[in-house]
């Protein structure tokens, strides 16, 4: 992809699937790191109270005094004071921890509750090319905030039979948000994850996904490999932990597809 002379305004993408363990957080870190290798400035937003994105970047979330929670709930807290650099060049993080679990309830009483994340990200939008929001595994108000702030949604989908079941509900939610809150929202792509090339089952699920969703499925497929759990322990993206691995190559290919879309 061509290098950029100037940066921003950011394209915001929610990494979203209400099922847990499908590769949302892993894809947020590694797509972000791969986009950064192509010279893009990237902000990763941890929008899950579990803080797995923060941990995956080597940050201990329970030690943080301020997180995305303070930014969205306290008007006096400036987002740029809470965003921190990571060990990955061109990648910054807006971290999260368990405090965020209270926001789901507290936000309900706020005016413009669905637009809160959009509002707090606005001042930094010109500093980045991509903002990736790692959603929690639910379709609640925090996820609706992520969708309202986004231009696109990336749906990581595990290559398991039952994983297809929730996707209709997710797409329904995306359509409602588009109609009522954010007309520019689009599905950037569906990303098949945990693909096992040795099993017929994986191939069958993949065929059904392509049959059901067609062109919006990324050509890039992420294989199942123990390398990914290893990177979580290392607190680094796979592009740095194992730069020549198949997993790193796959996320670079995905980054090129995302830039092209
Ligand atoms: P989510 O954010 O959707 O809950 P994660 O990205 O945290 O999912 O992944 C869940 C678990 O699966 C983590 O332990 C992660 O390291 C592991 N994992 C993610 N992607 C892969 C993959 N392609 N192959 C094997 N394990 C993976
Ligand atoms: Mg996660």
Coordinates of C-alpha atoms and ligand atoms in Angstrom, one line a residue:
X1 CA 0.0 0.0 0.0
X2 CA 1.2 3.6 -0.6
X3 CA 2.8 5.4 2.3
X4 CA 1.1 8.5 3.7
X5 CA 2.5 12.0 3.9
X6 CA -0.3 13.2 6.2
X7 CA -2.4 11.5 8.8
X8 CA -6.0 11.5 9.8
X9 CA -8.9 11.9 9.9
X10 CA -9.2 8.4 11.3
X11 CA -11.4 5.6 10.0
X12 CA -13.0 4.1 13.1
X13 CA -13.7 0.3 13.1
X14 CA -15.5 -1.7 15.8
X15 CA -14.2 -5.2 16.2
X16 CA -17.5 -6.8 17.2
X17 CA -19.1 -10.2 17.9
X18 CA -21.2 -10.9 21.0
X19 CA -19.7 -14.3 21.3
X20 CA -16.5 -14.5 23.4
X21 CA -13.3 -16.2 22.4
X22 CA -13.7 -15.7 18.7
X23 CA -10.5 -13.6 18.2
X24 CA -11.8 -10.0 18.6
X25 CA -9.0 -8.9 20.9
X26 CA -6.3 -10.9 19.1
X27 CA -7.4 -9.3 15.8
X28 CA -7.5 -5.8 17.2
X29 CA -3.9 -6.0 18.4
X30 CA -2.5 -7.7 15.4
X31 CA -4.4 -5.8 12.7
X32 CA -3.5 -2.6 14.5
X33 CA 0.2 -3.6 14.6
X34 CA 0.1 -4.6 10.9
X35 CA -1.5 -1.4 9.9
X36 CA 1.2 0.5 11.8
X37 CA 3.9 -1.4 9.9
X38 CA 2.4 0.1 6.7
X39 CA 3.0 3.6 8.2
X40 CA -0.5 4.1 9.5
X41 CA -1.1 5.8 12.9
X42 CA -3.3 3.6 15.0
X43 CA -5.3 4.1 18.2
X44 CA -6.5 0.9 19.9
X45 CA -9.5 1.4 22.2
X46 CA -10.0 -1.3 24.9
X47 CA -13.8 -1.2 25.3
X48 CA -14.0 -4.4 27.3
X49 CA -13.9 -4.3 31.2
X50 CA -11.8 -7.5 31.0
X51 CA -8.9 -5.4 29.8
X52 CA -7.5 -8.2 27.6
X53 CA -6.4 -5.8 24.9
X54 CA -4.4 -3.8 27.5
X55 CA -2.9 -7.0 28.9
X56 CA -2.0 -8.1 25.4
X57 CA 0.0 -4.9 24.9
X58 CA 1.9 -5.5 28.2
X59 CA -0.1 -3.1 30.4
X60 CA -1.5 -4.2 33.8
X61 CA -5.0 -2.7 33.7
X62 CA -5.7 -2.9 37.5
X63 CA -2.7 -0.6 38.1
X64 CA -4.1 2.2 36.0
X65 CA -5.6 5.3 37.7
X66 CA -7.4 6.5 34.7
X67 CA -8.9 4.5 31.8
X68 CA -11.5 4.8 29.1
X69 CA -14.1 4.6 31.9
X70 CA -13.0 8.0 33.3
X71 CA -12.9 9.5 29.9
X72 CA -16.5 8.5 29.1
X73 CA -18.0 9.2 32.5
X74 CA -16.2 12.3 33.7
X75 CA -16.4 15.4 31.5
X76 CA -13.3 16.9 33.1
X77 CA -11.0 14.0 32.0
X78 CA -9.3 14.7 28.7
X79 CA -8.9 11.7 26.3
X80 CA -5.4 12.6 25.3
X81 CA -4.2 12.4 28.9
X82 CA -5.4 8.8 29.2
X83 CA -4.2 7.5 25.8
X84 CA -0.7 6.0 26.2
X85 CA 2.0 4.9 23.7
X86 CA 2.7 1.2 23.5
X87 CA 5.9 -0.7 22.8
X88 CA 4.7 -1.0 19.2
X89 CA 5.7 2.0 17.1
X90 CA 2.7 4.1 15.7
X91 CA 0.3 2.2 18.0
X92 CA -1.4 4.0 21.0
X93 CA -3.8 2.6 23.5
X94 CA -6.8 3.9 25.3
X95 CA -6.8 1.3 28.1
X96 CA -9.6 -0.2 30.1
X97 CA -10.1 -2.2 33.3
X98 CA -12.9 -3.6 35.4
X99 CA -14.2 0.0 36.2
X100 CA -15.8 0.0 32.7
X101 CA -18.3 -2.6 33.8
X102 CA -20.1 0.1 35.8
X103 CA -20.4 2.3 32.7
X104 CA -23.0 0.1 31.1
X105 CA -25.5 1.0 33.9
X106 CA -24.3 4.5 34.5
X107 CA -24.5 5.6 30.9
X108 CA -28.2 4.7 30.7
X109 CA -29.1 7.9 32.5
X110 CA -26.9 10.2 30.3
X111 CA -28.1 12.5 27.6
X112 CA -26.9 11.3 24.3
X113 CA -25.8 8.0 25.9
X114 CA -25.2 6.2 22.6
X115 CA -22.9 9.0 21.3
X116 CA -20.6 9.1 24.3
X117 CA -17.6 7.3 22.8
X118 CA -17.9 9.3 19.5
X119 CA -17.9 12.5 21.5
X120 CA -14.8 11.7 23.5
X121 CA -12.8 10.4 20.5
X122 CA -13.5 13.5 18.4
X123 CA -10.6 15.6 19.6
X124 CA -8.0 12.9 18.6
X125 CA -9.5 11.8 15.4
X126 CA -7.1 13.9 13.3
X127 CA -4.1 12.3 14.9
X128 CA -4.8 8.8 13.6
X129 CA -5.5 6.9 10.4
X130 CA -7.3 4.1 12.1
X131 CA -9.1 3.7 15.5
X132 CA -9.9 0.1 16.3
X133 CA -12.4 -0.5 19.1
X134 CA -12.2 -3.9 20.8
X135 CA -15.8 -4.6 21.9
X136 CA -16.9 -6.7 24.8
X137 CA -18.8 -9.9 24.1
X138 CA -22.3 -8.4 24.3
X139 CA -24.7 -6.2 22.3
X140 CA -25.3 -3.8 25.2
X141 CA -24.9 -0.1 25.4
X142 CA -21.1 -0.1 25.3
X143 CA -21.1 -2.0 22.0
X144 CA -23.9 0.3 20.7
X145 CA -21.6 3.2 21.6
X146 CA -18.7 1.6 19.6
X147 CA -21.0 1.1 16.6
X148 CA -22.3 4.6 16.8
X149 CA -18.7 5.9 16.8
X150 CA -17.6 3.7 13.8
X151 CA -17.4 3.9 10.1
X152 CA -17.1 0.2 9.7
X153 CA -17.5 -3.1 11.7
X154 CA -15.1 -6.1 11.4
X155 CA -16.8 -9.3 12.6
X156 CA -14.3 -12.0 13.7
X157 CA -16.0 -15.3 13.2
X158 CA -14.7 -18.6 14.6
X159 CA -14.7 -21.4 12.1
X160 CA -17.0 -23.5 14.3
X161 CA -20.5 -24.6 13.3
X162 CA -22.3 -22.9 16.2
X163 CA -20.6 -19.6 15.7
X164 CA -22.9 -18.8 12.7
X165 CA -25.9 -18.7 14.9
X166 CA -25.3 -15.3 16.5
X167 CA -24.3 -13.5 13.4
X168 CA -27.9 -12.7 12.2
X169 CA -28.6 -11.0 15.5
X170 CA -25.4 -9.0 15.3
X171 CA -26.1 -7.9 11.7
X172 CA -29.6 -6.9 12.9
X173 CA -28.1 -4.8 15.6
X174 CA -25.7 -3.2 13.1
X175 CA -28.7 -2.3 10.8
X176 CA -30.6 -0.8 13.7
X177 CA -27.7 1.4 14.7
X178 CA -27.3 2.4 11.0
X179 CA -31.0 3.4 10.8
X180 CA -31.3 5.2 14.1
X181 CA -27.9 6.5 15.2
X182 CA -25.2 6.3 12.5
X183 CA -26.1 6.3 8.8
X184 CA -22.5 5.9 7.7
X185 CA -22.0 2.5 9.5
X186 CA -21.0 -0.3 7.2
X187 CA -19.7 -3.8 7.6
X188 CA -16.1 -3.6 6.5
X189 CA -15.7 -7.4 6.6
X190 CA -16.2 -10.7 8.2
X191 CA -12.9 -12.3 9.3
X192 CA -12.8 -16.1 9.6
X193 CA -10.6 -17.0 12.6
X194 CA -9.4 -20.3 14.3
X195 CA -9.4 -22.0 10.9
X196 CA -7.9 -25.5 11.0
X197 CA -6.8 -26.4 7.5
X198 CA -6.5 -30.1 8.5
X199 CA -10.2 -30.6 9.3
X200 CA -13.1 -31.0 7.0
X201 CA -15.2 -29.2 9.6
X202 CA -13.3 -26.0 9.3
X203 CA -13.6 -26.1 5.5
X204 CA -17.3 -26.8 5.6
X205 CA -17.9 -23.9 8.0
X206 CA -15.8 -21.6 5.8
X207 CA -17.8 -22.6 2.7
X208 CA -21.1 -21.8 4.5
X209 CA -19.8 -18.4 5.7
X210 CA -18.8 -17.5 2.1
X211 CA -22.1 -18.8 0.8
X212 CA -24.1 -16.8 3.4
X213 CA -22.1 -13.5 3.3
X214 CA -20.3 -13.5 -0.1
X215 CA -17.9 -10.6 -0.8
X216 CA -17.9 -9.1 2.6
X217 CA -15.9 -12.1 3.9
X218 CA -12.2 -11.2 3.8
X219 CA -10.0 -13.3 1.6
X220 CA -7.6 -13.5 4.5
X221 CA -8.3 -16.4 6.9
X222 CA -6.6 -16.7 10.3
X223 CA -5.5 -20.2 11.1
X224 CA -5.7 -21.7 14.6
X225 CA -2.2 -21.8 16.1
X226 CA -0.8 -21.8 19.6
X227 CA 1.3 -18.9 18.6
X228 CA -1.6 -16.5 19.5
X229 CA -2.0 -17.5 23.1
X230 CA 1.8 -17.2 23.4
X231 CA 1.7 -13.6 22.3
X232 CA -0.8 -12.8 25.0
X233 CA 1.7 -14.0 27.6
X234 CA 4.4 -12.1 25.9
X235 CA 2.3 -8.9 25.8
X236 CA 3.2 -8.2 22.2
X237 CA 1.5 -8.5 18.8
X238 CA 2.5 -11.6 16.7
X239 CA 4.1 -9.2 14.2
X240 CA 6.8 -8.5 16.7
X241 CA 6.8 -11.8 18.8
X242 CA 7.1 -14.0 15.7
X243 CA 7.5 -11.6 12.7
X244 CA 8.0 -14.4 10.2
X245 CA 5.2 -16.7 11.4
X246 CA 2.2 -17.5 9.3
X247 CA 0.0 -15.7 11.8
X248 CA 2.0 -12.5 11.4
X249 CA 1.8 -12.8 7.6
X250 CA -1.9 -13.3 7.7
X251 CA -2.6 -10.2 9.7
X252 CA -0.4 -8.2 7.3
X253 CA -2.4 -9.5 4.4
X254 CA -5.6 -8.5 6.3
X255 CA -4.2 -5.0 6.9
X256 CA -3.7 -4.7 3.1
X257 CA -7.3 -5.8 2.5
X258 CA -8.5 -3.3 5.1
X259 CA -6.5 -0.4 3.5
X260 CA -7.9 -1.4 0.1
X261 CA -11.5 -1.5 1.3
Ligands
LIG1 P1 -12.3 -12.5 22.1 O1 -11.6 -11.1 22.2 O2 -13.2 -12.6 20.9 O3 -12.9 -13.0 23.3 P2 -9.5 -13.5 21.9 O4 -8.9 -12.7 20.8 O5 -9.3 -13.0 23.3 O6 -11.1 -13.5 21.7 O7 -9.2 -15.0 21.8 C1 -9.6 -16.0 22.7 C2 -8.5 -16.9 23.0 O8 -8.1 -17.6 21.8 C3 -7.2 -16.2 23.5 O9 -6.6 -17.1 24.4 C4 -6.4 -16.1 22.2 O10 -5.0 -16.1 22.5 C5 -6.8 -17.4 21.5 N1 -6.7 -17.1 20.0 C6 -7.1 -16.1 19.3 N2 -6.9 -16.3 18.0 C7 -6.4 -17.5 17.9 C8 -6.0 -18.3 16.7 N3 -6.1 -17.9 15.5 N4 -5.5 -19.5 17.0 C9 -5.4 -20.0 18.3 N5 -5.8 -19.3 19.3 C10 -6.3 -18.1 19.2
LIG2 MG1 -11.7 -9.8 23.8

